[in-house]
mmCIF file of N, CA and C in Angstrom:
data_model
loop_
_atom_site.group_PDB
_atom_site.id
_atom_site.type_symbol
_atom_site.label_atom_id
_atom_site.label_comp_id
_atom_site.label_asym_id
_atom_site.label_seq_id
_atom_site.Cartn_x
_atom_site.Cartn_y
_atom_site.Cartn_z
ATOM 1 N N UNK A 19 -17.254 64.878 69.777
ATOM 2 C CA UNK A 19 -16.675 63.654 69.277
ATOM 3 C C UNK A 19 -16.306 62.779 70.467
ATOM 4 N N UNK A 20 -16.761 61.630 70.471
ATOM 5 C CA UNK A 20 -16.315 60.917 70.982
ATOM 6 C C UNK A 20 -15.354 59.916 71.651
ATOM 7 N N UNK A 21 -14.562 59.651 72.615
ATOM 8 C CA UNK A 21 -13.470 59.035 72.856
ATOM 9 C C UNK A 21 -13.474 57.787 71.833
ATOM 10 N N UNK A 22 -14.212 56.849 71.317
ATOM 11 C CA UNK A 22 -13.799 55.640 70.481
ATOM 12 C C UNK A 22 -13.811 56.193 69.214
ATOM 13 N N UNK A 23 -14.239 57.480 68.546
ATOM 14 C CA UNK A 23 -13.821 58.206 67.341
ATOM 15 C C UNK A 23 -12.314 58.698 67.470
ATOM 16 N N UNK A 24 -11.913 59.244 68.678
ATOM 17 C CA UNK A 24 -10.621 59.737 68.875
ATOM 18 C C UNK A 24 -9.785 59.052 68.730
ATOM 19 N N UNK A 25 -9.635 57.929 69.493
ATOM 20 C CA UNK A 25 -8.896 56.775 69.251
ATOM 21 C C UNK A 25 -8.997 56.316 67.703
ATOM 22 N N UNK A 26 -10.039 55.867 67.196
ATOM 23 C CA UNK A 26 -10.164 55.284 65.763
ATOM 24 C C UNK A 26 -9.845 55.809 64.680
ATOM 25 N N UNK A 27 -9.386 57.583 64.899
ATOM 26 C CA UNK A 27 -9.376 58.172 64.017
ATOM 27 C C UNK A 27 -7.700 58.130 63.888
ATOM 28 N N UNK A 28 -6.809 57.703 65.293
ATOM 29 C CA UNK A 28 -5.292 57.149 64.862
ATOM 30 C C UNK A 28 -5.324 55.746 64.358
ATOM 31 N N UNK A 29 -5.879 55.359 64.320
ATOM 32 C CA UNK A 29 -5.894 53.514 64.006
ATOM 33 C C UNK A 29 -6.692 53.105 62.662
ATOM 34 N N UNK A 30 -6.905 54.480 62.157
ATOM 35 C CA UNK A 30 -7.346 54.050 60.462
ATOM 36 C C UNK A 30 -6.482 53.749 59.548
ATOM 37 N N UNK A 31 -5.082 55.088 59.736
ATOM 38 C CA UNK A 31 -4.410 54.740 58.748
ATOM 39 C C UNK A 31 -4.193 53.172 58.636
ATOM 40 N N UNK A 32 -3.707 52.558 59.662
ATOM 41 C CA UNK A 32 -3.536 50.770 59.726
ATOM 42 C C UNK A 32 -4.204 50.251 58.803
ATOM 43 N N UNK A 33 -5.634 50.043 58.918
ATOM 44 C CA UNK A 33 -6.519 49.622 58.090
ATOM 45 C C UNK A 33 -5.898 50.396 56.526
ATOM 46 N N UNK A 34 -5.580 51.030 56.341
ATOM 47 C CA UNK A 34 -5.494 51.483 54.635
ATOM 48 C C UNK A 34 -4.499 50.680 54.323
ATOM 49 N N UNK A 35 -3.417 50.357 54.980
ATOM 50 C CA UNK A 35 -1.971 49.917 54.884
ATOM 51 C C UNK A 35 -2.360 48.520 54.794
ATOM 52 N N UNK A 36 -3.227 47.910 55.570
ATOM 53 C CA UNK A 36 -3.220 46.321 55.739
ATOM 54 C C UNK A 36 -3.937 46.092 54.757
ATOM 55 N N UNK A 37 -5.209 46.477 54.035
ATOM 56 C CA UNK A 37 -5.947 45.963 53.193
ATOM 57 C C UNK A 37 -5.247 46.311 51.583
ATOM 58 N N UNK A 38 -4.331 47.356 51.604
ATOM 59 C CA UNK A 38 -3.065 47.423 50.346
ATOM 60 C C UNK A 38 -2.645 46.500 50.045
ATOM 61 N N UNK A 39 -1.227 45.607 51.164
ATOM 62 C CA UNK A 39 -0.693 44.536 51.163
ATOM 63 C C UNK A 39 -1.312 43.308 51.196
ATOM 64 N N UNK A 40 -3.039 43.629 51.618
ATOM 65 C CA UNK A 40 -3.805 42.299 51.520
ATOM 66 C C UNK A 40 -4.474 41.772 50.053
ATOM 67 N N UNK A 41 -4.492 43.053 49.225
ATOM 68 C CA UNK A 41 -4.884 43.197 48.049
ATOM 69 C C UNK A 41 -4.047 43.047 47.218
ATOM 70 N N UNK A 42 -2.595 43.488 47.571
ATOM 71 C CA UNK A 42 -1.517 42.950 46.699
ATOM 72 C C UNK A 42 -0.654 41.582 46.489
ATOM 73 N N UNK A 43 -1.401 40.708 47.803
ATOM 74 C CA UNK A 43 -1.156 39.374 48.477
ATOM 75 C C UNK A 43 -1.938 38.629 47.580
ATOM 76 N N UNK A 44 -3.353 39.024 47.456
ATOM 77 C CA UNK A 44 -4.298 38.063 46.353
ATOM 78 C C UNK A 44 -4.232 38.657 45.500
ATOM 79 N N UNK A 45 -3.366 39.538 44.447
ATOM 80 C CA UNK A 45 -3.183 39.648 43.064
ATOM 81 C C UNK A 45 -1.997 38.549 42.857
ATOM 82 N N UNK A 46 -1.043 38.197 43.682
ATOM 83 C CA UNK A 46 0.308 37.274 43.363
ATOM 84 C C UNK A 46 -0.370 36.157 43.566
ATOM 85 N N UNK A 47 -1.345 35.745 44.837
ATOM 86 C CA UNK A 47 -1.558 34.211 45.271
ATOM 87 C C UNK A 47 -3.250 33.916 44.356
ATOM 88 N N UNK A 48 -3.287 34.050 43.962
ATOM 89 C CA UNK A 48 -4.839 34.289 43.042
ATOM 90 C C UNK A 48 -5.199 32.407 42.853
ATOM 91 N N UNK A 49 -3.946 31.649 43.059
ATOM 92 C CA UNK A 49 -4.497 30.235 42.622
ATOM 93 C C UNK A 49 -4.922 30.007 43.625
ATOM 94 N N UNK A 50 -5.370 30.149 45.161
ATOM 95 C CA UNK A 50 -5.626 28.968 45.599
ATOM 96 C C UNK A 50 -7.237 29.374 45.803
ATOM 97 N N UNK A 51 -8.369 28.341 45.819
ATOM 98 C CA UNK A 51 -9.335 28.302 46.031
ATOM 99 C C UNK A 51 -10.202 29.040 47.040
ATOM 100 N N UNK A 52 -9.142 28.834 48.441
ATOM 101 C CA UNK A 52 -10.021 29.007 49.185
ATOM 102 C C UNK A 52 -9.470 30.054 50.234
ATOM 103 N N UNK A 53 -9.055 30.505 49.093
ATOM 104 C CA UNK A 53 -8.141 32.333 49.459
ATOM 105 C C UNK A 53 -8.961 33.780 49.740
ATOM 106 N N UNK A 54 -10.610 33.614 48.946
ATOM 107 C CA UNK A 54 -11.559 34.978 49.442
ATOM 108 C C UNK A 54 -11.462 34.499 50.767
ATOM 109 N N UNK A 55 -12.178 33.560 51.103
ATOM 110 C CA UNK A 55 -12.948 33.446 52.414
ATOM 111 C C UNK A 55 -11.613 33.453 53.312
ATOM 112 N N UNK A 56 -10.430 32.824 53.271
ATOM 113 C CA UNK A 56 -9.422 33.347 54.308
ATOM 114 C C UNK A 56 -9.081 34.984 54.198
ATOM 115 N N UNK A 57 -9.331 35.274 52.850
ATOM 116 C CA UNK A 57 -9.157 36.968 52.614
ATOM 117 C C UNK A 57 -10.545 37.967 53.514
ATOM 118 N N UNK A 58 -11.543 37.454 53.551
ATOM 119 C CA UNK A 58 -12.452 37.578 54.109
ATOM 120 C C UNK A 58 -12.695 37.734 55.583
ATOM 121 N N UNK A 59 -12.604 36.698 56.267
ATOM 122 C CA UNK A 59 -12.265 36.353 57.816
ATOM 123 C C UNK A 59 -11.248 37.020 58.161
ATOM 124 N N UNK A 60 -10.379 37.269 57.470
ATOM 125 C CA UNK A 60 -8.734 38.030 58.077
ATOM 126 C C UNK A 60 -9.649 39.314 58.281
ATOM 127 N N UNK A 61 -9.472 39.823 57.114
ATOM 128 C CA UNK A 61 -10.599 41.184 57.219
ATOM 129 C C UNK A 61 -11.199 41.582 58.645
ATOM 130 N N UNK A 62 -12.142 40.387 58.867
ATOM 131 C CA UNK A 62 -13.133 40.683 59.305
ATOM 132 C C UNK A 62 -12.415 40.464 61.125
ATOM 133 N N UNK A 63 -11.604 40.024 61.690
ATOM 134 C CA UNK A 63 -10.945 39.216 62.708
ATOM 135 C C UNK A 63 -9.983 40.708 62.708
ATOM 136 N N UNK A 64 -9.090 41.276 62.032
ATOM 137 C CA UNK A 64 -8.229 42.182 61.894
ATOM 138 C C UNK A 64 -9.187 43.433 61.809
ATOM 139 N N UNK A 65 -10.158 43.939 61.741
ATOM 140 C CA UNK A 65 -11.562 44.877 62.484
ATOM 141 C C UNK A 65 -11.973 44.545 63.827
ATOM 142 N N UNK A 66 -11.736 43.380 64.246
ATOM 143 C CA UNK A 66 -12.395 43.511 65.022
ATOM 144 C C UNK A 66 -11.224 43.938 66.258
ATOM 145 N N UNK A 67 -9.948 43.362 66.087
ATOM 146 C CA UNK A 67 -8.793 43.711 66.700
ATOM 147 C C UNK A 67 -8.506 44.898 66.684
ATOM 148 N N UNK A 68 -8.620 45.439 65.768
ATOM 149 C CA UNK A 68 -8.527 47.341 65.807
ATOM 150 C C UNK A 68 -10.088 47.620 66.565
ATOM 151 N N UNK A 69 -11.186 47.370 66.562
ATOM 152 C CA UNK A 69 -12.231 47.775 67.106
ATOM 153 C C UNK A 69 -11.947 47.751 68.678
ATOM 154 N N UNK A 70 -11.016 47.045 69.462
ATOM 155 C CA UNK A 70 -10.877 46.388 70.781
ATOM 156 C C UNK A 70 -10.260 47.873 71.631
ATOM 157 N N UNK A 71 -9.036 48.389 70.912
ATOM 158 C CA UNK A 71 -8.567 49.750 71.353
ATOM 159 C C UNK A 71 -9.957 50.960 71.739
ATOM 160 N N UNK A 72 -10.636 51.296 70.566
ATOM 161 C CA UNK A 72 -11.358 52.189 70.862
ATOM 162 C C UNK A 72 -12.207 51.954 72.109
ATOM 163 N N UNK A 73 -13.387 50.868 71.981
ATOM 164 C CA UNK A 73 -13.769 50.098 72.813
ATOM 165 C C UNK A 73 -13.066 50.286 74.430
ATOM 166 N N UNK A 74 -11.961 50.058 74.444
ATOM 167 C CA UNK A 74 -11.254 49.867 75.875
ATOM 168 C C UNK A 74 -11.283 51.374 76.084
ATOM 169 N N UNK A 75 -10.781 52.196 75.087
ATOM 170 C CA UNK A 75 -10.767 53.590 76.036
ATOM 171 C C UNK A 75 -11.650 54.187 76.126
ATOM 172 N N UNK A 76 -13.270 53.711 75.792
ATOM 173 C CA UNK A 76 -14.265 54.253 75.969
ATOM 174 C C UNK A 76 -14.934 53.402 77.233
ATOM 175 N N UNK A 77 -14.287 52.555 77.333
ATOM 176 C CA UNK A 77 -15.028 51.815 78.717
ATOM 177 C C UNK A 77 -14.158 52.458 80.025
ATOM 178 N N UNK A 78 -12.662 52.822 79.867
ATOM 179 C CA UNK A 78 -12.143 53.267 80.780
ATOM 180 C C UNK A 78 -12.250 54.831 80.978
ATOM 181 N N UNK A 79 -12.732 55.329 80.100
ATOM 182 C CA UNK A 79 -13.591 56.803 80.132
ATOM 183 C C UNK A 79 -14.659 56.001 81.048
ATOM 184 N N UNK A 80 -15.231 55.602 80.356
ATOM 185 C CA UNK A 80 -16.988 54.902 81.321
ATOM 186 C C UNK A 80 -16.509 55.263 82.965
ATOM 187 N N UNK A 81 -15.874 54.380 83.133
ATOM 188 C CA UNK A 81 -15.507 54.082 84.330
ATOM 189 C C UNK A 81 -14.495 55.084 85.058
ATOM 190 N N UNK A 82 -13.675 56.147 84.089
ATOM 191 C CA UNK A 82 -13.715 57.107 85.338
ATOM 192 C C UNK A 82 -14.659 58.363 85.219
ATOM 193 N N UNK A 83 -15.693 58.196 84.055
ATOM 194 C CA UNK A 83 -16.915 59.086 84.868
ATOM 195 C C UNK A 83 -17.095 60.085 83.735
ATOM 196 N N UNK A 84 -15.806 60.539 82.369
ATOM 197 C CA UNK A 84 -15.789 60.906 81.804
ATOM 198 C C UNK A 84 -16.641 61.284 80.743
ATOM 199 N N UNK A 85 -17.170 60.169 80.308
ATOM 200 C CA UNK A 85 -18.100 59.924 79.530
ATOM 201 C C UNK A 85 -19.019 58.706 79.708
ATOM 202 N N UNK A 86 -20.090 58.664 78.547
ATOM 203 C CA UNK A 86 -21.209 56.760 78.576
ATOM 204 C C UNK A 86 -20.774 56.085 77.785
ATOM 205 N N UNK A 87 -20.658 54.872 78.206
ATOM 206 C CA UNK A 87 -20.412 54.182 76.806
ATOM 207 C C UNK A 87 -21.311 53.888 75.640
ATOM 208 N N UNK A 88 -21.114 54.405 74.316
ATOM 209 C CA UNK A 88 -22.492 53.834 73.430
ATOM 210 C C UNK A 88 -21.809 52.665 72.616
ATOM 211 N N UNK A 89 -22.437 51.756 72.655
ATOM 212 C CA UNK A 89 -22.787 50.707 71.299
ATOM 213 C C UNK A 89 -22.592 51.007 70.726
ATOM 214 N N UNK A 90 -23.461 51.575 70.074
ATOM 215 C CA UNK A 90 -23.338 52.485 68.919
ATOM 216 C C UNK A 90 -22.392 52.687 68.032
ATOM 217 N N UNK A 91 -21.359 53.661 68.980
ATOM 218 C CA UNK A 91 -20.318 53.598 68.105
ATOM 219 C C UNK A 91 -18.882 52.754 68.226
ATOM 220 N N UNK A 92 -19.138 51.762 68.989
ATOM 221 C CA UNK A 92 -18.335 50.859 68.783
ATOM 222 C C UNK A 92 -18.741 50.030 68.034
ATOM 223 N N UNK A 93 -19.858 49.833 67.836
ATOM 224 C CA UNK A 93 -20.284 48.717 66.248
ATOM 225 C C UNK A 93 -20.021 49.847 64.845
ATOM 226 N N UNK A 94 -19.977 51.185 65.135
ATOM 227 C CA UNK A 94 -20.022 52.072 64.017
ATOM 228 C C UNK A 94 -18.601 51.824 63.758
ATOM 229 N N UNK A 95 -17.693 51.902 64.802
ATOM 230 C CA UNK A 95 -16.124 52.054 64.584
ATOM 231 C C UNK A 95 -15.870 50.293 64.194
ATOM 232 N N UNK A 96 -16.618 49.739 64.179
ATOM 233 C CA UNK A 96 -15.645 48.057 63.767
ATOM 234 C C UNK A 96 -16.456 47.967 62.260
ATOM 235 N N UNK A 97 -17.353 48.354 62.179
ATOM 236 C CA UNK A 97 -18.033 48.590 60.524
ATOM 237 C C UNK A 97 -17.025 49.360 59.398
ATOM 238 N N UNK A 98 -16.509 50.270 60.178
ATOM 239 C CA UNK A 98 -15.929 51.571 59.361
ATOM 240 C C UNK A 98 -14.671 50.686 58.919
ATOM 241 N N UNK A 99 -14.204 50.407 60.190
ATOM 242 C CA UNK A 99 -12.848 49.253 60.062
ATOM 243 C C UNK A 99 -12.881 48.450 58.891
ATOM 244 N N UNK A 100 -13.945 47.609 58.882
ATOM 245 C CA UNK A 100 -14.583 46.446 58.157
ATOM 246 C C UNK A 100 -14.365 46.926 56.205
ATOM 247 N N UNK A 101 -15.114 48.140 56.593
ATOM 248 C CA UNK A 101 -15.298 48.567 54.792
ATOM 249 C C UNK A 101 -13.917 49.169 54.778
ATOM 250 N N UNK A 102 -12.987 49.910 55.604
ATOM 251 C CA UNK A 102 -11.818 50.840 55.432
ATOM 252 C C UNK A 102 -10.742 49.405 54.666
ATOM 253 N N UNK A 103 -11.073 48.592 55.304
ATOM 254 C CA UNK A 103 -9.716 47.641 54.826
ATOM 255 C C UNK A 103 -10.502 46.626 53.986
ATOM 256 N N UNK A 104 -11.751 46.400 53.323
ATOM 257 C CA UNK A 104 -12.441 45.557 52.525
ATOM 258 C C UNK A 104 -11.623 46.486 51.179
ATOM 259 N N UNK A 105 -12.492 47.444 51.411
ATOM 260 C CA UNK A 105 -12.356 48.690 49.865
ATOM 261 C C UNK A 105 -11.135 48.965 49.677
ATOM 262 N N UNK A 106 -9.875 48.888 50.968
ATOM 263 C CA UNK A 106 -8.384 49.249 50.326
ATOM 264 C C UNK A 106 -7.978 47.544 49.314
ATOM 265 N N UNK A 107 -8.287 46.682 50.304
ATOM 266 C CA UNK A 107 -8.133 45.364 49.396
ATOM 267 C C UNK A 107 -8.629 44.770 48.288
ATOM 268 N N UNK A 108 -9.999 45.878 47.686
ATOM 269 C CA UNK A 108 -10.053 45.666 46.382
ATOM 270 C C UNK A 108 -9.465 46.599 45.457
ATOM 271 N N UNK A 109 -9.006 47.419 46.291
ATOM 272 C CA UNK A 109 -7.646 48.542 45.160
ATOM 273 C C UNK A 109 -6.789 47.683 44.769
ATOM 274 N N UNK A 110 -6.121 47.509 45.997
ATOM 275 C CA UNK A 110 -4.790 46.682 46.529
ATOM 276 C C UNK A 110 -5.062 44.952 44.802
ATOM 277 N N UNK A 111 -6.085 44.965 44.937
ATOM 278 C CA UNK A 111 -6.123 43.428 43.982
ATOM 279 C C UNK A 111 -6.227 44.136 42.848
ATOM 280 N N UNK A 112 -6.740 44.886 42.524
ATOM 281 C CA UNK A 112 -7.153 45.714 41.153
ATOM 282 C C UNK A 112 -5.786 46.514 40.381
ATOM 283 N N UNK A 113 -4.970 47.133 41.806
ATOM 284 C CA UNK A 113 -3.900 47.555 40.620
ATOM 285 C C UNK A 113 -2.770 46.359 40.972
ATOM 286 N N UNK A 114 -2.646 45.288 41.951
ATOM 287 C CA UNK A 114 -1.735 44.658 41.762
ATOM 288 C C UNK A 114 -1.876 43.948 40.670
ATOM 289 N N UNK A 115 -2.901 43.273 40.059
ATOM 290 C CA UNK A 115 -3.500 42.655 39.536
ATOM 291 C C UNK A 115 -3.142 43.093 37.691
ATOM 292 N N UNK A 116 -3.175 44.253 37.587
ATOM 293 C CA UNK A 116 -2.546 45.309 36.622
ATOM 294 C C UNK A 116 -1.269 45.416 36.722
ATOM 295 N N UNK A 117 -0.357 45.709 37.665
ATOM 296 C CA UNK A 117 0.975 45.382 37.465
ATOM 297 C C UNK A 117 1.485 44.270 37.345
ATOM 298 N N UNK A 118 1.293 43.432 38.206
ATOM 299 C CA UNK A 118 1.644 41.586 38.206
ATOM 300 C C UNK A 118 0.904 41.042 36.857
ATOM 301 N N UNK A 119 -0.298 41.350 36.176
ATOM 302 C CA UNK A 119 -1.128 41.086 35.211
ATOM 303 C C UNK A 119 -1.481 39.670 35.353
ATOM 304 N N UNK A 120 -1.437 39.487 36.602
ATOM 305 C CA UNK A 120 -2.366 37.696 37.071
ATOM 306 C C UNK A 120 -3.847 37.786 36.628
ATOM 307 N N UNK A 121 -4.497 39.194 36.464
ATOM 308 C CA UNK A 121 -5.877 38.642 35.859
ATOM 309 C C UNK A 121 -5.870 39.952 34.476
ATOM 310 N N UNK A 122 -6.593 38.225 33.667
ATOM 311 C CA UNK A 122 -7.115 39.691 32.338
ATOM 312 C C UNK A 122 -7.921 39.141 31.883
ATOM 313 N N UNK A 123 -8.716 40.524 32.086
ATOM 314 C CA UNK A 123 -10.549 40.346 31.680
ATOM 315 C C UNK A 123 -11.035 39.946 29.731
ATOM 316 N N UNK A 124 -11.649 39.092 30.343
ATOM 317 C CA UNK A 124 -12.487 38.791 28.720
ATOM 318 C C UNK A 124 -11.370 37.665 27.577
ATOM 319 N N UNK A 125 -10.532 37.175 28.153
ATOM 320 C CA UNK A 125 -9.358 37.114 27.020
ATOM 321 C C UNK A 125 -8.715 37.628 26.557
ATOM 322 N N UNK A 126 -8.686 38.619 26.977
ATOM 323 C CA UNK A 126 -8.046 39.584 26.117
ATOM 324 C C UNK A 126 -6.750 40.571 26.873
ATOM 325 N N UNK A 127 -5.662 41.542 26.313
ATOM 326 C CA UNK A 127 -5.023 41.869 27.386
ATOM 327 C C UNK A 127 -5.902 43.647 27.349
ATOM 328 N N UNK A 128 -5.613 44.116 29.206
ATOM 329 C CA UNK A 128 -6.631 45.365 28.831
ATOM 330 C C UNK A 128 -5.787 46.805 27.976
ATOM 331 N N UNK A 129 -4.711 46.445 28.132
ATOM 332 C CA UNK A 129 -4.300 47.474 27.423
ATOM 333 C C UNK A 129 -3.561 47.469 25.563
ATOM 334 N N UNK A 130 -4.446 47.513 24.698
ATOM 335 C CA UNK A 130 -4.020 46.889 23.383
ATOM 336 C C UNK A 130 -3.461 48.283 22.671
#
């Protein structure tokens, strides 16, 4: 295993926690328009900021000799990031969304 797995594998829980409160953020704020795509970019900007840690301690492995650096899995570790806090933030909207009851499907309420 790799030093940017080692690292990434403390810096996941984050991602579960942020895309919760990000999912429970757009079940309350659901009116404004142009709330995916800022929901989106955060996402994607907040991966890449957790991707930066692993990254650094695999370059400072590099450089004292420890290990190579791969690509690889620093695009693998900002992907993982990417879906870890996409998929908690469609929980995060799905049951806030059910408790707050800001969305109900079809007209109808889902629990009759």
């Amino acid at each position: 295993m790799g030093r940017v797995y080692t690292v990434f594998d403390k810096f996941s829980i984050i991602c579960i926690f942020v895309g919760l409160a990000l999912g429970l953020y757009l079940a309350t704020h659901n009116s404004d328009s142009d709330l995916w795509m800022k929901a989106i970019s955060f996402i994607l900007a907040f991966s890449l900021v957790l991707t930066v840690a692993p990254a650094f301690s695999a370059i400072l492995a590099a450089i004292r000799g420890d290990e190579k650096i791969s690509i690889f899995e620093i695009v693998e570790a900002f992907l993982l990031n990417v879906a870890m806090t996409g998929v908690c933030t469609a929980f995060g909207l799905v049951f806030g969304s059910l408790i707050f009851g800001s969305i109900i499907p079809s007209n109808s309420v889902i629990f009759k």
